[in-house]
Coordinates of C-alpha atoms in Angstrom, one line a residue:
X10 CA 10.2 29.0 -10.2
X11 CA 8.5 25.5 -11.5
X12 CA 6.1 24.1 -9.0
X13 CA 6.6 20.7 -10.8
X14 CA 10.3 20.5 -9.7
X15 CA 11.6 17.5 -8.0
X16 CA 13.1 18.0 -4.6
X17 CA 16.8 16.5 -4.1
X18 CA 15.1 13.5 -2.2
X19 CA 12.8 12.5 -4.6
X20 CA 15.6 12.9 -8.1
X21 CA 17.7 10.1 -6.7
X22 CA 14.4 8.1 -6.6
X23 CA 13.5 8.3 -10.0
X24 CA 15.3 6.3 -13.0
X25 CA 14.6 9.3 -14.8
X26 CA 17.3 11.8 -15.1
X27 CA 17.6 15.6 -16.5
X28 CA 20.1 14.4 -18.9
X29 CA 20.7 15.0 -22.6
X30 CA 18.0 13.6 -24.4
X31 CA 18.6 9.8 -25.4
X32 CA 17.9 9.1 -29.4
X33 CA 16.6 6.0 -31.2
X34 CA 16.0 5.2 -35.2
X35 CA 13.7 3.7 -36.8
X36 CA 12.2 3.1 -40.4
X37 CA 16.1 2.6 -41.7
X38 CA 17.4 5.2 -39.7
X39 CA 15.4 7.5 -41.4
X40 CA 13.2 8.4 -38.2
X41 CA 14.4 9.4 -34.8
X42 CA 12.7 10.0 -31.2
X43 CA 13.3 12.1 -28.5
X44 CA 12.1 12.3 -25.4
X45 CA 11.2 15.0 -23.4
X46 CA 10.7 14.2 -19.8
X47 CA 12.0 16.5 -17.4
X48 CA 11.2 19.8 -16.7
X49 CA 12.6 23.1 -19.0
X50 CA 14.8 24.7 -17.0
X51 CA 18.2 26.5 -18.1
X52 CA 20.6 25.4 -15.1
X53 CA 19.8 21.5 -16.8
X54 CA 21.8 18.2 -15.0
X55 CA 19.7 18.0 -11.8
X56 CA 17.2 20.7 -12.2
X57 CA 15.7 19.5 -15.3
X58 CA 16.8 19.8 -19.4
X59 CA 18.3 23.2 -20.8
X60 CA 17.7 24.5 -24.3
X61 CA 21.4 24.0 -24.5
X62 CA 21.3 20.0 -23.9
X63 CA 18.6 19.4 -26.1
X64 CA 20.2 21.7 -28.8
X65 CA 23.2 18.8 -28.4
X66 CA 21.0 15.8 -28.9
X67 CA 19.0 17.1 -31.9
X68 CA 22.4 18.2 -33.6
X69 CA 23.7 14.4 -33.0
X70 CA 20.5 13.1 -35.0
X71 CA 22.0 11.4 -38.4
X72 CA 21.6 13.8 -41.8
X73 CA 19.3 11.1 -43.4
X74 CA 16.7 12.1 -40.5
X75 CA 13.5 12.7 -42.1
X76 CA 10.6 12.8 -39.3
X77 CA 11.4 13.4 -35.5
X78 CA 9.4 12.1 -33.3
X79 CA 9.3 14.4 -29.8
X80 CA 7.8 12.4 -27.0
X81 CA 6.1 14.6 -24.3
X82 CA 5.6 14.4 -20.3
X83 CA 6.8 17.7 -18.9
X84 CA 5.5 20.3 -16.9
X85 CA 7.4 22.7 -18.5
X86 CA 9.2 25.7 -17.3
X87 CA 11.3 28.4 -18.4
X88 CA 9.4 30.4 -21.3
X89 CA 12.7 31.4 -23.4
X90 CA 14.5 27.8 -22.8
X91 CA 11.3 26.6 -24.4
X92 CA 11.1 29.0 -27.2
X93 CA 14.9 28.2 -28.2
X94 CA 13.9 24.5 -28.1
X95 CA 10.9 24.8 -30.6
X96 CA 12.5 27.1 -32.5
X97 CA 15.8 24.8 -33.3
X98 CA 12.9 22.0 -33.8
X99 CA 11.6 24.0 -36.7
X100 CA 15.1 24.9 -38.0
X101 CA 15.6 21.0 -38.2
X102 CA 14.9 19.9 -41.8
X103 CA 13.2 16.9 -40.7
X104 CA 9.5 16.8 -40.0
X105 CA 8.3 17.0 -36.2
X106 CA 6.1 15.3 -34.8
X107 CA 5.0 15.8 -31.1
X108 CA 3.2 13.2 -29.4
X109 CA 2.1 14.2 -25.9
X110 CA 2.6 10.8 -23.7
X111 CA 1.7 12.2 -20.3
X112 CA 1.3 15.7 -19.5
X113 CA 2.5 19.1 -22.0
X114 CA 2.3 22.3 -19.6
X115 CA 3.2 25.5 -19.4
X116 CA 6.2 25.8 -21.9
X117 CA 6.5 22.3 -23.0
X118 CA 2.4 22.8 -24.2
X119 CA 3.8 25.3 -26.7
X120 CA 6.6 23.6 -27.9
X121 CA 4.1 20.9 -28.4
X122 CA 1.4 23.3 -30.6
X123 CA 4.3 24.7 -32.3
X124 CA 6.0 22.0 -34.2
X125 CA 4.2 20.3 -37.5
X126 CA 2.0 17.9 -35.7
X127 CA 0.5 17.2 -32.3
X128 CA -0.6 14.0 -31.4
X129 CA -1.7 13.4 -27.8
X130 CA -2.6 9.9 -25.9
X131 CA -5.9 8.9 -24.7
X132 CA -5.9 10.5 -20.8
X133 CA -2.6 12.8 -21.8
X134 CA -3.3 16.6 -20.7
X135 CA -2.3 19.7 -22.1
X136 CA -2.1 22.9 -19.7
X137 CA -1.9 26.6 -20.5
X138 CA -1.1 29.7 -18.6
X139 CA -0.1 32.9 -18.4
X140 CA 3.6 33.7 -17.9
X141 CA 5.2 33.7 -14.7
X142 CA 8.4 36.1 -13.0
X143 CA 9.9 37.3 -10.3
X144 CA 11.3 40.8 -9.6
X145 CA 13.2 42.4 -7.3
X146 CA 13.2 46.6 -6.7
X147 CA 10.9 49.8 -6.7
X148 CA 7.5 50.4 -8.3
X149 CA 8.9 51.4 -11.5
X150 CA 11.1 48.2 -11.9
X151 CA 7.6 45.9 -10.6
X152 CA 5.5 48.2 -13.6
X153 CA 8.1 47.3 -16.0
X154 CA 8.2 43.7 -15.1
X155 CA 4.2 43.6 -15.4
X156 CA 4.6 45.1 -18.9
X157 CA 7.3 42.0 -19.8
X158 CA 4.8 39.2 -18.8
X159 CA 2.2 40.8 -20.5
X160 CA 4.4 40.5 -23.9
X161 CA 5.4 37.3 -23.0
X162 CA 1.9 36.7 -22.9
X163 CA 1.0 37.5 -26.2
X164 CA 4.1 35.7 -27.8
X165 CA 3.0 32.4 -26.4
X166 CA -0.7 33.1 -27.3
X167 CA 0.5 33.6 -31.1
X168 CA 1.9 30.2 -31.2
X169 CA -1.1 28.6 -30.0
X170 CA -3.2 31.0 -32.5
X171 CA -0.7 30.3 -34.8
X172 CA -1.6 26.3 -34.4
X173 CA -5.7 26.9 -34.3
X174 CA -6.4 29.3 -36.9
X175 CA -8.0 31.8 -34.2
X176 CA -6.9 34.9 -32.7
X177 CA -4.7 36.1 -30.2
X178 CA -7.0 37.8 -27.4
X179 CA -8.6 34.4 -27.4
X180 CA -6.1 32.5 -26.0
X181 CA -5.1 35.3 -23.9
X182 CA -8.3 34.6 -22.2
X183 CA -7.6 30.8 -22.1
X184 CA -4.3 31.7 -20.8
X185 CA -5.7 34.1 -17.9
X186 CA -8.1 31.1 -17.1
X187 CA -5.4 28.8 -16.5
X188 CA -6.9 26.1 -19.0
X189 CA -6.6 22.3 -19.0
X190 CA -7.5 20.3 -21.6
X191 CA -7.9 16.4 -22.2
X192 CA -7.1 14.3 -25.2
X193 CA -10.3 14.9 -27.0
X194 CA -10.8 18.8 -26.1
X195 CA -7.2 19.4 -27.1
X196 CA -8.5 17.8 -30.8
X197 CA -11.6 20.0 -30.6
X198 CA -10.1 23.8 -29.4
X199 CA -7.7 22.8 -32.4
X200 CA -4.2 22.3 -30.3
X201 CA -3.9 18.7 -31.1
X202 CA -4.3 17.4 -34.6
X203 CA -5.1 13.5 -33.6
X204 CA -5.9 11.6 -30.4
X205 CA -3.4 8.6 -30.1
X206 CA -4.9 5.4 -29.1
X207 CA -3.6 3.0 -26.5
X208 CA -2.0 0.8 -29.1
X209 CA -0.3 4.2 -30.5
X210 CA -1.5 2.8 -34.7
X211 CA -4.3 4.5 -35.5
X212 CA -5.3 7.9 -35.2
X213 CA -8.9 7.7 -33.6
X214 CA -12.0 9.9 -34.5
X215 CA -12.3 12.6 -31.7
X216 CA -16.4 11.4 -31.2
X217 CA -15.6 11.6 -27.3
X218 CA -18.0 13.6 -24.4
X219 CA -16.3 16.9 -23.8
X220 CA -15.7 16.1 -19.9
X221 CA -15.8 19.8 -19.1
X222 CA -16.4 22.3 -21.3
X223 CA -17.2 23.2 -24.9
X224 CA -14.3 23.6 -26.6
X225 CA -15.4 23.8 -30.3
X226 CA -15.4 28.0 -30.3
X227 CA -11.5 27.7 -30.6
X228 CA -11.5 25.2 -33.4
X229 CA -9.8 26.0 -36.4
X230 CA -11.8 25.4 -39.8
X231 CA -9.9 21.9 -40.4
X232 CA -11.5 20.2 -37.6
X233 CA -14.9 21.1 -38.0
X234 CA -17.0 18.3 -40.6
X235 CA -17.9 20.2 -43.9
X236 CA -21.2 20.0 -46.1
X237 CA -21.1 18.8 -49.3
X238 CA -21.0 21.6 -51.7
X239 CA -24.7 21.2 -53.9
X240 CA -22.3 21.3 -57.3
X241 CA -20.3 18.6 -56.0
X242 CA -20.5 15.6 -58.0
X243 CA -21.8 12.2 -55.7
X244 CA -22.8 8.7 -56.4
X245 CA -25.9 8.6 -59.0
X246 CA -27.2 5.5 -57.6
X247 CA -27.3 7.2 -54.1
X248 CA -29.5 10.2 -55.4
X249 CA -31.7 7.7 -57.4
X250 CA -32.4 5.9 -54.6
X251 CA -33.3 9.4 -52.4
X252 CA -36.0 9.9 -55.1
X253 CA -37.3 6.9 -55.2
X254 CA -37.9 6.9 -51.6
X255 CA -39.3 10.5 -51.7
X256 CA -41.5 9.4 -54.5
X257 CA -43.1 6.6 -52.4
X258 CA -44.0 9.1 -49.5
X259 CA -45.3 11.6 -51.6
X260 CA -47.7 9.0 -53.1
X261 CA -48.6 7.4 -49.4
X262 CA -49.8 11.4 -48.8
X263 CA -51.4 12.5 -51.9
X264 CA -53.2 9.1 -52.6
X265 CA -51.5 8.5 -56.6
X266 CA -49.6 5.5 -57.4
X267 CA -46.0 4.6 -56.8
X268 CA -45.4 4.4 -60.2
X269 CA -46.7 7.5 -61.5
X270 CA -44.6 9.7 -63.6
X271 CA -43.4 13.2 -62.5
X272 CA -46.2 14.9 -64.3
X273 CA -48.8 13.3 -62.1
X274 CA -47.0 13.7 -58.7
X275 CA -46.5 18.0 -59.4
X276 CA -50.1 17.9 -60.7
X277 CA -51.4 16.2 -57.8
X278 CA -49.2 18.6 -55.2
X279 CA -50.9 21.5 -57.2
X280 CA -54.1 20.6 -56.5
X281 CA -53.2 19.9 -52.6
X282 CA -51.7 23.5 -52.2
X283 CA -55.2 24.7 -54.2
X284 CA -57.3 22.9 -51.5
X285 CA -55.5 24.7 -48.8
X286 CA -55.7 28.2 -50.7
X287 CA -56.9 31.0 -47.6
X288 CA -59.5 33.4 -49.2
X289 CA -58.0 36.8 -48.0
X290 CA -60.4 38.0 -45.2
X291 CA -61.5 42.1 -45.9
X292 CA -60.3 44.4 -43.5
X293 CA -63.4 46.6 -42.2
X294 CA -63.2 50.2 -43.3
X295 CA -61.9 52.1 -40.3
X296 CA -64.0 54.8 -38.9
X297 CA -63.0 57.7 -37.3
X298 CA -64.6 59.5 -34.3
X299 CA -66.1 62.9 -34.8
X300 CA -64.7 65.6 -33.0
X301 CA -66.6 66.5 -29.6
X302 CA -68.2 69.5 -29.3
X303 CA -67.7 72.0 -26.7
X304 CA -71.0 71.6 -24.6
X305 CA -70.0 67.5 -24.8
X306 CA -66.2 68.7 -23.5
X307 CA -67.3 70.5 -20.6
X308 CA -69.8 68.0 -19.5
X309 CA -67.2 65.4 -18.9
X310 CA -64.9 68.1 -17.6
X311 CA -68.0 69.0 -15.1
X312 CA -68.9 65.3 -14.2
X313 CA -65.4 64.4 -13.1
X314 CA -65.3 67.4 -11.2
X315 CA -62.8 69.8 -13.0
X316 CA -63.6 73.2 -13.8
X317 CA -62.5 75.2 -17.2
X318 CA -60.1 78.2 -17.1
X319 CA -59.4 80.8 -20.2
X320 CA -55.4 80.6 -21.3
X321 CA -55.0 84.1 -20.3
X322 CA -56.9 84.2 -16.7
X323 CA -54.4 80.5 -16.3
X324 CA -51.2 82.6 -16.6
X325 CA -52.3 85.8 -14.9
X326 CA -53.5 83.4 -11.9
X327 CA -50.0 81.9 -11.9
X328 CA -48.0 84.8 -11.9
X329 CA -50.0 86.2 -8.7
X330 CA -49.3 83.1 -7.4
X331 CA -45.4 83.8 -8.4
X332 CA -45.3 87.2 -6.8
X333 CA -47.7 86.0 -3.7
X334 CA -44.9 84.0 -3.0
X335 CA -41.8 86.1 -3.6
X336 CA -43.7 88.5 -1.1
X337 CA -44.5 85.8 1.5
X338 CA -40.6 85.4 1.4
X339 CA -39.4 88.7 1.1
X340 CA -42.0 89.1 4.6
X341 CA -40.1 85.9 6.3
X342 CA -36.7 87.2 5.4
X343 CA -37.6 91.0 7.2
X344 CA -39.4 89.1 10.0
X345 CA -36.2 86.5 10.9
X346 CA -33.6 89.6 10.7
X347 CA -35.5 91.4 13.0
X348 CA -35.5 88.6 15.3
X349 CA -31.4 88.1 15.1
X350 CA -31.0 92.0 15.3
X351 CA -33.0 92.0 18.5
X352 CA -31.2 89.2 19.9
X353 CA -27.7 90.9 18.8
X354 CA -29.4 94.1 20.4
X355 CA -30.3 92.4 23.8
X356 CA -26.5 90.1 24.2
X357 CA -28.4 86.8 23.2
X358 CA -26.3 86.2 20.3
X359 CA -22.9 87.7 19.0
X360 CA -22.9 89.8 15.7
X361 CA -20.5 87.3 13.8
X362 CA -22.9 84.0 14.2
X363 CA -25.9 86.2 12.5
X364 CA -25.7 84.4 9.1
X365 CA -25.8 81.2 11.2
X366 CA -28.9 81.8 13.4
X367 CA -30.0 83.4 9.5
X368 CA -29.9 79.8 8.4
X369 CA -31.0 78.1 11.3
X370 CA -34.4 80.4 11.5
X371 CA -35.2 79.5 7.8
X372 CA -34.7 75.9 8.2
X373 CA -36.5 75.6 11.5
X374 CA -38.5 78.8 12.3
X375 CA -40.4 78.0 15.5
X376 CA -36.9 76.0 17.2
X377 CA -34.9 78.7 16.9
X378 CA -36.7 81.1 18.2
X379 CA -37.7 78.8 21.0
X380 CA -33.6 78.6 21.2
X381 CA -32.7 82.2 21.4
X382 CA -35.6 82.8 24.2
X383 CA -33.7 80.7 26.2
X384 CA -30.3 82.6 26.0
X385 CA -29.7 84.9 28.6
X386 CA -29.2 88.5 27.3
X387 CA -25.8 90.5 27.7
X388 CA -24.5 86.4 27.3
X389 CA -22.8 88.6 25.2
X390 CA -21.7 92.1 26.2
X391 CA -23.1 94.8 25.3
X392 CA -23.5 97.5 28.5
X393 CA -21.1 99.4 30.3
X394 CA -19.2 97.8 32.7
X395 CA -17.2 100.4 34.3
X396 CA -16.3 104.2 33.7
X397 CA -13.5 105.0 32.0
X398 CA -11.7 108.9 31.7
X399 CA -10.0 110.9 28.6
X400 CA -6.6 110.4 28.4
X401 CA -5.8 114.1 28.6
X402 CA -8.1 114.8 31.3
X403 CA -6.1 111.9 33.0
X404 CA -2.8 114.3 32.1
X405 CA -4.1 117.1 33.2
X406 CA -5.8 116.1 36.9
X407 CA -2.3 114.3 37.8
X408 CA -0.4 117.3 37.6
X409 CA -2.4 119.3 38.9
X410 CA -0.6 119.2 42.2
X411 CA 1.9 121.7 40.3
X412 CA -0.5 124.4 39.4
X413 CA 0.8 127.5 40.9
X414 CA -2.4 129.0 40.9
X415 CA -3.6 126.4 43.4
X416 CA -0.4 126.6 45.6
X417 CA -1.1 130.4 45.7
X418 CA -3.8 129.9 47.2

């Protein structure tokens, strides 16, 4: 969708029309214009110009047509409308020449960087960005759509790397960044060859402020001023006259006369650099300390308060310490499961939360035991309730009543 598109309302206000570009010749017929003015869009007539429509005007150009000029003030649009219009542009055996009037955005900025010259007015801009799209249907279909714009991305990006000399991630990045460029920073990011001044003769030096940023990291090679190679042959009256002039200050600073020859002025510059000669000053042997003895060690050892323990006697003391401490535990560990067995013994706690009140009593020793004083004991059964009889004694009592012996008696 272009965001530049007239509304209904507004197209029959404007003299300006999405019809097949108009044609004019000049220089004996020999140069033509076009203008493109309208939107890129490939429904044409009211929405803007097709591929197809342009296509038609360029193939009614006369065969003597040498240059064609493409005059510029669109917003742009659709990315493969544009691409067939540039690319029957280069087809064309004429020369093109694009001169941006107004505005070159979105497409209509690579049509414009992709033909044989870009010229832009004083105040035009030129607008990139990445490719736009619509899609309709599941994740896979919106994954697959993603993937297009990103090639369409880098396809556009070419032609503008194409036009600068530099490389394609590059103006990805400008792309991303949604970029606008005047006159002069079109020149100096290398899109533009000229800027076109307000009389349209003369192609004018791009010496201009940068309004907003610096631009010159996407330059090509070609717009960036070169040094004279030191082989390269130049004006001997020009390099006379440097000499002269380096003569006189030399002799203003080293007190000979102006018209000494060069004998006299590398003589006198010797003796200046003599003058000025730094005697080297001798580095002072470096002494080492002597090694301390041992009664000077243990005096500074004693003074700060440390004390001095044999290598052997160190690790024995360390691994009582070790064991010390595995016993301290192994005593803690006895000490809290005799504490949860009691409490399983008296009801305080169930068997099956024992690793629990395990964990509990190592982490906080003094609150759980504080805890399981305070639970009631049998909380959890662990008397007799109630008597109970043997199943066969049970039998045995209820028929009883038919023991003969008994009813004998």
């Amino acid at each position: 969708m272009n965001p530049f598109l007239r509304n209904r309302q507004a197209f029959k206000r404007t003299p300006v029309k999405a019809e097949i570009p108009q044609t004019r010749s000049s220089d004996n017929g020999t140069t033509a214009v076009l203008r493109l003015y309208d939107p890129i869009d490939s429904w044409g007539e009211f929405w803007g110009v097709s591929a197809k429509e342009f296509v038609a005007a360029i193939d009614e150009l006369p065969e003597k047509t040498t240059e064609i000029q493409l005059l510029i003030n669109s917003p742009g649009g659709e990315v493969w409308e544009g691409l067939a219009i540039l690319n029957a542009l280069r087809r064309h055996d004429a020369r093109v020449v694009a001169i941006v009037e107004g505005i070159a955005a979105s497409s209509a900025s690579f049509i414009a960087a992709g033909v044989d010259e870009l010229r832009i007015m004083e105040n035009a801009e030129f607008f990139i960005h990445n490719a736009w799209g619509m899609c309709v249907g599941n994740a896979a279909d919106m994954t697959k759509m993603s993937a297009d714009l990103e090639h369409e991305d880098r396809n556009i990006a070419s032609i503008y790397a194409r036009k600068t000399g530099g490389d394609v991630d590059t103006w990805l990045e400008a792309m991303k960044n949604e970029s606008w460029y005047s006159a002069e920073e079109a020149v100096a990011a290398g899109l533009a060859d000229s800027v076109f001044t307000s009389d349209a003769v003369d192609e004018t030096p791009v010496q201009k402020a940068k309004n907003r940023f610096d631009l010159s990291a996407l330059a090509r090679n070609g717009h960036r001023p070169t040094n004279s190679s030191a082989n390269e042959a130049g004006d001997p009256e020009d390099k006379e006259s440097v000499m002269d002039t380096l003569k006189e200050g030399l002799a203003e600073r080293f007190g000979f006369g102006a018209d000494a020859d060069d004998e006299t002025v590398l003589k006198a510059i010797d003796e200046a650099l003599e003058e000025q000669t730094v005697e080297p000053v001798e580095t002072p042997p470096v002494v080492e300390a002597a090694e301390p003895t041992l009664e000077s060690a243990l005096a500074v050892i004693q003074k700060n308060g440390l004390g001095v323990v044999e290598n052997a006697a160190l690790t024995e003391l360390i691994a009582k310490a070790e064991r010390g401490d595995q016993a301290r535990a192994q005593q803690m560990q006895e000490a809290n499961n005799a504490v949860i067995d009691t409490a399983i013994r008296e009801g305080r706690i169930a068997p099956a939360s024992r690793e629990q009140f395990l964990n509990l009593l190592t982490d906080n020793p003094e609150g759980t035991r504080k805890l399981i004083d305070q639970l009631p004991k049998n909380l959890v059964p662990v008397e007799e309730s109630g008597h109970g009889q043997s199943p066969a004694n049970a039998v045995e009592e209820d028929l009883g009543w038919f023991n003969t012996r008994s009813k004998e008696a």
